[in-house]
Every structure is written in C-alpha cells, then in structure tokens.
PDB file of C-alpha atoms and ligand atoms in Angstrom:
ATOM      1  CA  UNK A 838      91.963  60.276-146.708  1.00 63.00           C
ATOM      2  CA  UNK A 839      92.192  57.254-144.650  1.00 81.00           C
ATOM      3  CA  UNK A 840      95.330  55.054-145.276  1.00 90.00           C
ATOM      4  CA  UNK A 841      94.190  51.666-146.418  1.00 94.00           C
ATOM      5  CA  UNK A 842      95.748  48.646-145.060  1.00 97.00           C
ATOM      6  CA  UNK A 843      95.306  44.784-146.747  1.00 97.00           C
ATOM      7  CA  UNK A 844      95.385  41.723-144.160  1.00 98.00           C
ATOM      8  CA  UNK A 845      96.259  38.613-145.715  1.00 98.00           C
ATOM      9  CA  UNK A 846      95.619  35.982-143.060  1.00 97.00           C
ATOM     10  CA  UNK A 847      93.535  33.530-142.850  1.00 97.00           C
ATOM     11  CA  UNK A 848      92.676  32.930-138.729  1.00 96.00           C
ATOM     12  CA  UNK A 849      89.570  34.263-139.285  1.00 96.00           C
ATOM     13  CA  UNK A 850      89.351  35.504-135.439  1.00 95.00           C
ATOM     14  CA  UNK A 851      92.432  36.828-135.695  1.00 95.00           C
ATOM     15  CA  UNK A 852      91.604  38.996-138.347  1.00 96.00           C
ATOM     16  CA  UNK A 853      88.527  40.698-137.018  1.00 96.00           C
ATOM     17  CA  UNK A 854      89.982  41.221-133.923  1.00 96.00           C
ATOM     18  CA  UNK A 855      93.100  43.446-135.357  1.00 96.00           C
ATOM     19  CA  UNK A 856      90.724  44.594-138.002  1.00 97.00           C
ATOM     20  CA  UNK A 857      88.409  46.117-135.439  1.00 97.00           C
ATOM     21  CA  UNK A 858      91.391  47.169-133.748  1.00 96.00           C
ATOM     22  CA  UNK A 859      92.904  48.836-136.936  1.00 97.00           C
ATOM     23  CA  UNK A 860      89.440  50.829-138.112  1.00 96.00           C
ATOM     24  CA  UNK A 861      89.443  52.334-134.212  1.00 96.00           C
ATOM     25  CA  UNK A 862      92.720  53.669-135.153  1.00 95.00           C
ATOM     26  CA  UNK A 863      91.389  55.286-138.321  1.00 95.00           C
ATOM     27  CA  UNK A 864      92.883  52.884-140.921  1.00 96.00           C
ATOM     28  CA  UNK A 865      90.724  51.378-143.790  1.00 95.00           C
ATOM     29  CA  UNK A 866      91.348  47.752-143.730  1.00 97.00           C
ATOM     30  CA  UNK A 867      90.843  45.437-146.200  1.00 97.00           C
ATOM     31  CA  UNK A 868      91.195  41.108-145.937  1.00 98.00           C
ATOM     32  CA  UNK A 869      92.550  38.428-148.219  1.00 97.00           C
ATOM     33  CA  UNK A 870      92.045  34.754-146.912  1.00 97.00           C
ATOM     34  CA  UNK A 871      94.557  32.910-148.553  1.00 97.00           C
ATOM     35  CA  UNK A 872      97.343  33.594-150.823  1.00 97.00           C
ATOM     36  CA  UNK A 873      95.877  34.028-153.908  1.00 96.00           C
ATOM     37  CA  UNK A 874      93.155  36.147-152.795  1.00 97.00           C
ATOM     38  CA  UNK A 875      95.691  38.042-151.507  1.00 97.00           C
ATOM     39  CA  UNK A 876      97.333  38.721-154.775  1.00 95.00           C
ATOM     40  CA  UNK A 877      93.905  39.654-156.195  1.00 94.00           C
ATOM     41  CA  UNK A 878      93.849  42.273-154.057  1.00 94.00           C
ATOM     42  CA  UNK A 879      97.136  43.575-153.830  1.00 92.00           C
ATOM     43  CA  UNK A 880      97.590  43.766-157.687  1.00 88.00           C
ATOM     44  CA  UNK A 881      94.720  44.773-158.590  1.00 86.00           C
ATOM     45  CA  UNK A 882      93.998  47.754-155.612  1.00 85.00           C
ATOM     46  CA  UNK A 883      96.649  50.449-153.961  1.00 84.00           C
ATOM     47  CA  UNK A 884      96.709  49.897-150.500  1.00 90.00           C
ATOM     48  CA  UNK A 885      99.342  52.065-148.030  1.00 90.00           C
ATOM     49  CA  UNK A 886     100.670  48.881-146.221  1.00 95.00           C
ATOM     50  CA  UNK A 887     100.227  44.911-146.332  1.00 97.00           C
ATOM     51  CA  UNK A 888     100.115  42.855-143.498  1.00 98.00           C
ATOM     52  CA  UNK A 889     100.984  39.922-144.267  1.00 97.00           C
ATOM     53  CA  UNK A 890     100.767  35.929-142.379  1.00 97.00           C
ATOM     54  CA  UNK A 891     103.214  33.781-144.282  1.00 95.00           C
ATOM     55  CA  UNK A 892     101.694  30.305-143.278  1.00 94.00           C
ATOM     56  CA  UNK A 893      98.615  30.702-145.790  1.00 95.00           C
ATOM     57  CA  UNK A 894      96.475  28.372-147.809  1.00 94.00           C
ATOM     58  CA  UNK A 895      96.888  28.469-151.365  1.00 92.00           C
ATOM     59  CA  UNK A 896      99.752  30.741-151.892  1.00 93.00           C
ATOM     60  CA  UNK A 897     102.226  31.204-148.911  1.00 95.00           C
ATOM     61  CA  UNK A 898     103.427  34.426-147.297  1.00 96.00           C
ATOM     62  CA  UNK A 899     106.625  34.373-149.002  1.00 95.00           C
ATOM     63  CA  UNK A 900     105.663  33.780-152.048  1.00 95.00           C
ATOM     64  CA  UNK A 901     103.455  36.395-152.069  1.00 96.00           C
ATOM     65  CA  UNK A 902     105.879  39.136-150.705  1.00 94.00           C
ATOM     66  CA  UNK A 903     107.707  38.431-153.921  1.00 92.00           C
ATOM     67  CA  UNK A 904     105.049  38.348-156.434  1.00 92.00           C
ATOM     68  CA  UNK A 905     103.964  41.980-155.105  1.00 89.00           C
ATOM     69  CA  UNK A 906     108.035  42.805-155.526  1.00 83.00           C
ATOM     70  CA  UNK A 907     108.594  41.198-158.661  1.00 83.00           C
ATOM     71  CA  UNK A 908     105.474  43.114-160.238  1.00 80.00           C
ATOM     72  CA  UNK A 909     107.232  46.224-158.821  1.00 74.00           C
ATOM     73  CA  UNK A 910     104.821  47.202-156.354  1.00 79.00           C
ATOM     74  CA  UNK A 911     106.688  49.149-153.477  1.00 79.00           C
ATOM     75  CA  UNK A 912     103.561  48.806-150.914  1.00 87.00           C
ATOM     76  CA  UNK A 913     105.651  48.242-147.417  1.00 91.00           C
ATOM     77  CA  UNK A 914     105.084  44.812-146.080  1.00 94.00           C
ATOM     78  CA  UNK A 915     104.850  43.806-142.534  1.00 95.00           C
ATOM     79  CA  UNK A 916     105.026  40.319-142.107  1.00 95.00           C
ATOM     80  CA  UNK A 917     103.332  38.281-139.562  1.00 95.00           C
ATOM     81  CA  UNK A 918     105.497  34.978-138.103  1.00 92.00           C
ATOM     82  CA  UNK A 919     104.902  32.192-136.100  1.00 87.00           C
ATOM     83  CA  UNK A 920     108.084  31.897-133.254  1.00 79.00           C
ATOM     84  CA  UNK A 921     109.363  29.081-134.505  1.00 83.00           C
ATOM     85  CA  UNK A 922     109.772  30.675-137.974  1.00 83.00           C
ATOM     86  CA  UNK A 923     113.247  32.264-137.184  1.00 82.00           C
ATOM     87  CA  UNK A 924     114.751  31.796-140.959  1.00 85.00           C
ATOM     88  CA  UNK A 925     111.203  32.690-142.823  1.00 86.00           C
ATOM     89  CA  UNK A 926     111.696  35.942-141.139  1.00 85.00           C
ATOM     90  CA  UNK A 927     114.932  36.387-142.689  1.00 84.00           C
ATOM     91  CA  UNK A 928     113.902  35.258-146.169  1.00 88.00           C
ATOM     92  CA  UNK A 929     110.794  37.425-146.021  1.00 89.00           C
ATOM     93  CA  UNK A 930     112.950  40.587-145.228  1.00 86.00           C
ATOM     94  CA  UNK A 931     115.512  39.498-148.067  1.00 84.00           C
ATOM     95  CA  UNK A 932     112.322  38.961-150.419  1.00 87.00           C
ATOM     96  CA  UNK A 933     111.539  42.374-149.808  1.00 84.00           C
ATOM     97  CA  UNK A 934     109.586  42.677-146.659  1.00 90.00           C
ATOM     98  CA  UNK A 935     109.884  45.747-144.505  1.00 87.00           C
ATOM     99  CA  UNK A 936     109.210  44.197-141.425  1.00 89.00           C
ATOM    100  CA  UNK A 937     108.243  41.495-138.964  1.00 90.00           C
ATOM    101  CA  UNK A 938     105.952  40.997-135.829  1.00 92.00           C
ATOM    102  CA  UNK A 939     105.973  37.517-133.992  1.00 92.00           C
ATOM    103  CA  UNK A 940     102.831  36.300-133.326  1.00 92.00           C
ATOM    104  CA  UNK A 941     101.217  36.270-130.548  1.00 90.00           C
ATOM    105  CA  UNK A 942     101.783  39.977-130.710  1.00 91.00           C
ATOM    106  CA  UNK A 943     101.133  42.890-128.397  1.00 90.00           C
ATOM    107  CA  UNK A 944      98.448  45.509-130.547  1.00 91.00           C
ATOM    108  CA  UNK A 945     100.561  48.283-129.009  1.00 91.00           C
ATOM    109  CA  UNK A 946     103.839  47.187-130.663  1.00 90.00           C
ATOM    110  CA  UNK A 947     102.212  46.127-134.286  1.00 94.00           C
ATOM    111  CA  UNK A 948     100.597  49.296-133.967  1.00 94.00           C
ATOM    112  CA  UNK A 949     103.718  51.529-133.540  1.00 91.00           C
ATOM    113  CA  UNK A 950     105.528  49.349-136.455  1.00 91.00           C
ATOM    114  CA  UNK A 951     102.461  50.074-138.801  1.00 94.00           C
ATOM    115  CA  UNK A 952     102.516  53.877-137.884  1.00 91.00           C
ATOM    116  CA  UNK A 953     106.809  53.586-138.401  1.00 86.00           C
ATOM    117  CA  UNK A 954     106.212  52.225-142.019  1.00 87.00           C
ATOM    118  CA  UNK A 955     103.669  54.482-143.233  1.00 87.00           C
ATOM    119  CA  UNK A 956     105.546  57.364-142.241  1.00 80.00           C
ATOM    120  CA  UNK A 957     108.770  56.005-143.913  1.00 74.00           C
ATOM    121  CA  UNK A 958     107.179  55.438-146.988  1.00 65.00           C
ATOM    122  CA  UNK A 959     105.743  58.930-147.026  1.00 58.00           C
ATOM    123  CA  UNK A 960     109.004  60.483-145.804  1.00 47.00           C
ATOM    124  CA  UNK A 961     111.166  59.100-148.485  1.00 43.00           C
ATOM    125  CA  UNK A 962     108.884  60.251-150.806  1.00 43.00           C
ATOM    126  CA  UNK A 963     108.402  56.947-151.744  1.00 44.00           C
ATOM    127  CA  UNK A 964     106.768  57.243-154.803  1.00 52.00           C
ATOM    128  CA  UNK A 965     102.676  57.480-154.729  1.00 59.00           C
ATOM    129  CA  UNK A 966     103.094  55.792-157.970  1.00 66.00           C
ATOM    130  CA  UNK A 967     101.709  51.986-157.501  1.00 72.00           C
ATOM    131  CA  UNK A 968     101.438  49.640-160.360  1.00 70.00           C
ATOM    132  CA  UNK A 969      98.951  47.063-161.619  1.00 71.00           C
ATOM    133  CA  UNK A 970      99.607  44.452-164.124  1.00 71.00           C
ATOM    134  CA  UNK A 971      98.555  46.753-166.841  1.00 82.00           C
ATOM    135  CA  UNK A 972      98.239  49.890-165.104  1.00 86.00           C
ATOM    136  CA  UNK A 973     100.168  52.400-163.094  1.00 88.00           C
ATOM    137  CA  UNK A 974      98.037  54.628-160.527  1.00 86.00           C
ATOM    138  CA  UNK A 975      99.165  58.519-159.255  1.00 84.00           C
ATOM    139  CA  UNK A 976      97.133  59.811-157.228  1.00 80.00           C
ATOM    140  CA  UNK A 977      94.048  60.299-159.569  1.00 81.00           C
ATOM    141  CA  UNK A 978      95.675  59.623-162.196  1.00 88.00           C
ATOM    142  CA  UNK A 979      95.581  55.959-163.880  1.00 91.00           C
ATOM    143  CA  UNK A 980      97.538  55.001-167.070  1.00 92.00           C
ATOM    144  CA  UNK A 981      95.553  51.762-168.454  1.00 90.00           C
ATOM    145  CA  UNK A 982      97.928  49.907-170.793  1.00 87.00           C
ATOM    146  CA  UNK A 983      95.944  47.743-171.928  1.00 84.00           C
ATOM    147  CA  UNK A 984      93.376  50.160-173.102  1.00 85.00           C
ATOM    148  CA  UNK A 985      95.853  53.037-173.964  1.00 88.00           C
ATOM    149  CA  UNK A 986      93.866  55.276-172.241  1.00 90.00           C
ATOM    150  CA  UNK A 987      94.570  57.966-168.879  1.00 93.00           C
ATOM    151  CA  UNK A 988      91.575  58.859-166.870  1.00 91.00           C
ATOM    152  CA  UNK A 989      91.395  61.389-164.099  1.00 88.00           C
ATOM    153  CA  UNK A 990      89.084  59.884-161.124  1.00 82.00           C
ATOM    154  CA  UNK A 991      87.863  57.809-163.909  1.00 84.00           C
ATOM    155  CA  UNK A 992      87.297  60.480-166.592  1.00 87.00           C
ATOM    156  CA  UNK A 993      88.984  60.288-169.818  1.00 90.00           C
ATOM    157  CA  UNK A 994      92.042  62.602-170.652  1.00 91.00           C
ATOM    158  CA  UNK A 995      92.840  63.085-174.228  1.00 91.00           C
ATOM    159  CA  UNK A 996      96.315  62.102-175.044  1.00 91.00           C
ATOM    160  CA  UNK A 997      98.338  62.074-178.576  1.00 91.00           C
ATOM    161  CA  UNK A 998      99.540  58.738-178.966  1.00 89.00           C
ATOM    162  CA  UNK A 999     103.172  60.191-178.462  1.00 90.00           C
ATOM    163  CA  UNK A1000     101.848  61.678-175.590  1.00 93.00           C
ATOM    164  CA  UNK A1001     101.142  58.553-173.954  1.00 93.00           C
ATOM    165  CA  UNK A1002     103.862  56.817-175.072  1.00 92.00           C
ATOM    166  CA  UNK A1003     105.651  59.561-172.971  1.00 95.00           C
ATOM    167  CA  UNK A1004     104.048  59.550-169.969  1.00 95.00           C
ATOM    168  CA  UNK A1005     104.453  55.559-169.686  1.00 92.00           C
ATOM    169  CA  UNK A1006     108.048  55.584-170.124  1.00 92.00           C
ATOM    170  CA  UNK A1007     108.571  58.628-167.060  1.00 93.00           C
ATOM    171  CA  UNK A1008     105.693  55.961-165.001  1.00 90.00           C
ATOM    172  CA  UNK A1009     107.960  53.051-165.920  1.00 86.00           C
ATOM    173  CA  UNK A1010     111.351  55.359-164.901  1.00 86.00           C
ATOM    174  CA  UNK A1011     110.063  57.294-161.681  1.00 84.00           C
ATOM    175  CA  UNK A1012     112.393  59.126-159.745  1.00 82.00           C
ATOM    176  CA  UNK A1013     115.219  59.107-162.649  1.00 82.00           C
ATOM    177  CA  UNK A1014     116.623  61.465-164.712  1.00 85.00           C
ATOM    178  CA  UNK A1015     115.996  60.863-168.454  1.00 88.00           C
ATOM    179  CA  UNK A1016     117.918  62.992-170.807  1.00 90.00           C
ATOM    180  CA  UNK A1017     116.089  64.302-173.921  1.00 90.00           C
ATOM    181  CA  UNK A1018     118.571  62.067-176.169  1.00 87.00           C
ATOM    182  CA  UNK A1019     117.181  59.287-174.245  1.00 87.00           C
ATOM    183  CA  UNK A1020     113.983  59.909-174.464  1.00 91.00           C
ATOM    184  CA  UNK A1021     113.733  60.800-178.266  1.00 89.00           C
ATOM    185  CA  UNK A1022     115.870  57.243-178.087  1.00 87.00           C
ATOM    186  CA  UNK A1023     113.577  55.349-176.343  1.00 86.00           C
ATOM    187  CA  UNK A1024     109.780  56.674-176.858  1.00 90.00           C
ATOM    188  CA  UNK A1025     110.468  58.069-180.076  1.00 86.00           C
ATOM    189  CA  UNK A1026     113.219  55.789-181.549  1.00 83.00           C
ATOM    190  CA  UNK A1027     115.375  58.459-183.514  1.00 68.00           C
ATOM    191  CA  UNK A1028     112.669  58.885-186.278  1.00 68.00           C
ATOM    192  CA  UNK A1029     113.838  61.275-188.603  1.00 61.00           C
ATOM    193  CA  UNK A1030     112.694  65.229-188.181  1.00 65.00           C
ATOM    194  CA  UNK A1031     112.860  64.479-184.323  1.00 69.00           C
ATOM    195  CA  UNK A1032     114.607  66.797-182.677  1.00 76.00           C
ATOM    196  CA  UNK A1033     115.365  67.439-178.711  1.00 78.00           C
ATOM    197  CA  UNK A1034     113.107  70.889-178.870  1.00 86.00           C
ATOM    198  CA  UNK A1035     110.132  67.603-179.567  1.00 88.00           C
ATOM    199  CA  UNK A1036     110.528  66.543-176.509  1.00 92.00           C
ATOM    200  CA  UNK A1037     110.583  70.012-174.319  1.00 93.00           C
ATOM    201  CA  UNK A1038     107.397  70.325-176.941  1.00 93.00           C
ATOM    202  CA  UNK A1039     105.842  66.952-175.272  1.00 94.00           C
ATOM    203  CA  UNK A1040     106.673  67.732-171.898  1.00 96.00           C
ATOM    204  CA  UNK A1041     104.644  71.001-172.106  1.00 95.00           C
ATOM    205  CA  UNK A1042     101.772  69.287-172.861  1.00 93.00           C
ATOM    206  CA  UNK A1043     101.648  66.615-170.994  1.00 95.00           C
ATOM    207  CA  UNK A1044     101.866  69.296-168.031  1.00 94.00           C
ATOM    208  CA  UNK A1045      99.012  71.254-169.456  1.00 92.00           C
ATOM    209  CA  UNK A1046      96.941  68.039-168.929  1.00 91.00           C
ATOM    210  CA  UNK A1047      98.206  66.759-165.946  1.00 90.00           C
ATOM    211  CA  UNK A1048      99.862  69.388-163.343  1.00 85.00           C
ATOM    212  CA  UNK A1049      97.471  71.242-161.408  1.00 82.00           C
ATOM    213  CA  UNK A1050      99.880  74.098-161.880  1.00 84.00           C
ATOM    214  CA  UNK A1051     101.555  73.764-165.485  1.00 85.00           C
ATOM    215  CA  UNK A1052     103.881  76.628-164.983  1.00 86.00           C
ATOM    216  CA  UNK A1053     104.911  75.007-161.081  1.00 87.00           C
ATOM    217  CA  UNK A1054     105.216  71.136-162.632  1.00 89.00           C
ATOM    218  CA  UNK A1055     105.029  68.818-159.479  1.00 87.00           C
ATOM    219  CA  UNK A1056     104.962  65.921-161.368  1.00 91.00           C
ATOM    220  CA  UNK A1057     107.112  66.343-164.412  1.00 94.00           C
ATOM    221  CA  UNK A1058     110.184  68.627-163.480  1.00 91.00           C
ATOM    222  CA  UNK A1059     113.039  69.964-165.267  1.00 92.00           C
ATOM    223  CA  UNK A1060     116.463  68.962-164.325  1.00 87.00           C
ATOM    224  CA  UNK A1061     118.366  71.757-165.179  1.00 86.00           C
ATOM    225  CA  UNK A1062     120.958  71.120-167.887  1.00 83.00           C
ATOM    226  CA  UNK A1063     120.488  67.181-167.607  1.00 85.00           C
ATOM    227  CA  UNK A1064     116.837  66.423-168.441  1.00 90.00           C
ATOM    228  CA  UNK A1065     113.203  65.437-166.619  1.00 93.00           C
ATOM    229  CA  UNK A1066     112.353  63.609-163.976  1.00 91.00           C
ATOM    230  CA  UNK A1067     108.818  61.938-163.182  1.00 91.00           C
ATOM    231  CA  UNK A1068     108.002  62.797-159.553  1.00 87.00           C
ATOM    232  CA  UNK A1069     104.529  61.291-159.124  1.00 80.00           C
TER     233      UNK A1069
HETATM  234 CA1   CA B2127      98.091  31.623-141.009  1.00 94.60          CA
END
C-alpha cells in the first residue's frame, strides 16, 4: 500500500508542485490549507508522515505540531521553515517535530529526509497504532470509543463489554508490559470473584477475534512470567 503523506501549506503553487513531485515517487499525498484544516485532517485520518509549513493561516505550524503530539499521535513531522526562522526550527523540534527543511529547498534533499523518516518510523517499530479523538486505528482494526464498538475494515466485531474494556486499556498502553494484577486493577477494578486466571481467560479471546493466528499472537503477546504486552 502506498504510504500517505499530509501537506499542510498553504502556497498553493508550492503545493502542487511537490505534490506532483511526491505522487511520481509513489506516495499518496493529501493537502490541508491552513492550520485548522490541517488538524481536520490529521486527527481525523492516519497518514505515514506530515509535512508541515509553520507560517499558516488560521492555526500556525507550531501549534499544530503540538496539537497532533498532545492528542498522542506519533505521525513523524517534517517541518517546512522560512531561513530567517532559525529559533521556530528549534521550538518545532522541541514540540515534537522530527525534522526540518529550509525553504527554498532542493526536491532531492526533502526527498531523502521523507524516505529517512518513514523508514525510522517503521524500523523502530513505531507503533502502527494511530489515534483519533475517540478512536484508535491498527491496521484494520478501529476501536470507536465513542460508539463502543471494533470493526474490522469497517465490519462489526462482537466484543463482551469486558472485552472491550480490555482491548482499550492495551491501545491506550502500547508497547508496555501490564501485569495481570494491573490489569484486573485497572479494567476490572478488583471486583470480587476476579481472579488473575480472568484475565489469561480475556486475553484468549480477544486473540480468537483479533490475531490472524490465535495460537502465534502478533498483537497481544505473553511476557513470560511478567504479563502482556499490546504490539499493534
Ligand atoms: Ca506558508
């Protein structure tokens, strides 16, 4: 599948020429005009990478960078600067930005930063977890919040309400290993006639529904003596 990429910038010219550019290359783009546009998008849609201006109408650059971070999105961010913005770089990488290109900018050098993030983020396994405002998306998978509901590629899959309550505390811990005490602690709140064996019971069957392999769990895996950990 073609990795997506959001351009929030609003020199119009500049924008189809590097989106032109970008689709020759094989990426998906996608465009924001201003800043809040911008945050439409990148809250509401998982893109791979965000190139982002930070002079923008509306919203600016650096305010956006850490909206997307605050709401615990981990897309990588490669910011666009003007020369003369020598201390917004700094800010923008200290707000969370991966990276910076000065404009005017040679193609051939944004396009070897772009291809350097989206390998890093795949290489540290950076989670393929991205979250909405209500929502957290793996891979087909999408946990609505709101609606208490997981679909598949937009089909339904039947949870138990304790199921659920499951999964969205491993897609609000990814990465981290959660003891059973701390999970009968925190999703079932030490009601009585809960013992650890309920959660190894849970587990199973949230990998029946989700793992493409139940007995080889890619997504929910044992840690040996210590717990689970959500690898999504
Ligand atoms: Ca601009």
């Amino acid at each position: 599948m073609n990795e997506t990429i959001l351009i929030v910038e609003d020199e119009q010219e500049l924008c189809m020429t590097l989106g032109d550019r970008l689709r020759s290359e094989g990426y998906a783009v996608d465009f924001a005009a201003d800043g809040d546009a911008g945050w439409e998008k990148a809250s509401q849609l998982p893109f791979d990478l965000i190139i982002l201006d930070i002079m923008l109408p509306a919203r600016s650059g650096l305010d956006l960078c850490t909206d997307i971070r605050r709401a615990g999105l981990a897309t990588p961010i490669l910011l666009l600067t003007a020369r003369s913005q020598t201390v917004e770089k700094v800010i923008g990488l200290r707000l969370g930005a991966d990276d910076y290109v000065t404009k005017p900018f040679d193609t051939l050098e944004l396009l070897a930063r772009i291809g350097a993030l989206l390998r890093r983020s795949t290489t540290m396994s950076d989670f393929s977890l991205s979250r909405g405002p209500d929502s957290y998306q793996f891979g087909p998978l999408l946990l609505d919040l709101r609606r208490t509901q997981l679909t598949r590629n937009g089909e339904p899959v039947a949870l138990t309400a304790q199921e659920f309550q499951l999964l969205r505390y491993f897609a609000e811990h990814p990465g981290v290993t959660l003891s059973r005490d701390q999970l009968l602690r925190e999703v079932w709140g030490h009601k009585v006639g809960t013992f650890t064996r309920t959660v190894d019971v849970h587990v199973a069957s949230l990998r029946q529904k989700l793992e493409v392999s139940p007995k080889k769990p890619e997504m929910i895996i044992t840690v040996p003596g210590l717990g689970y950990r959500f690898q999504p």
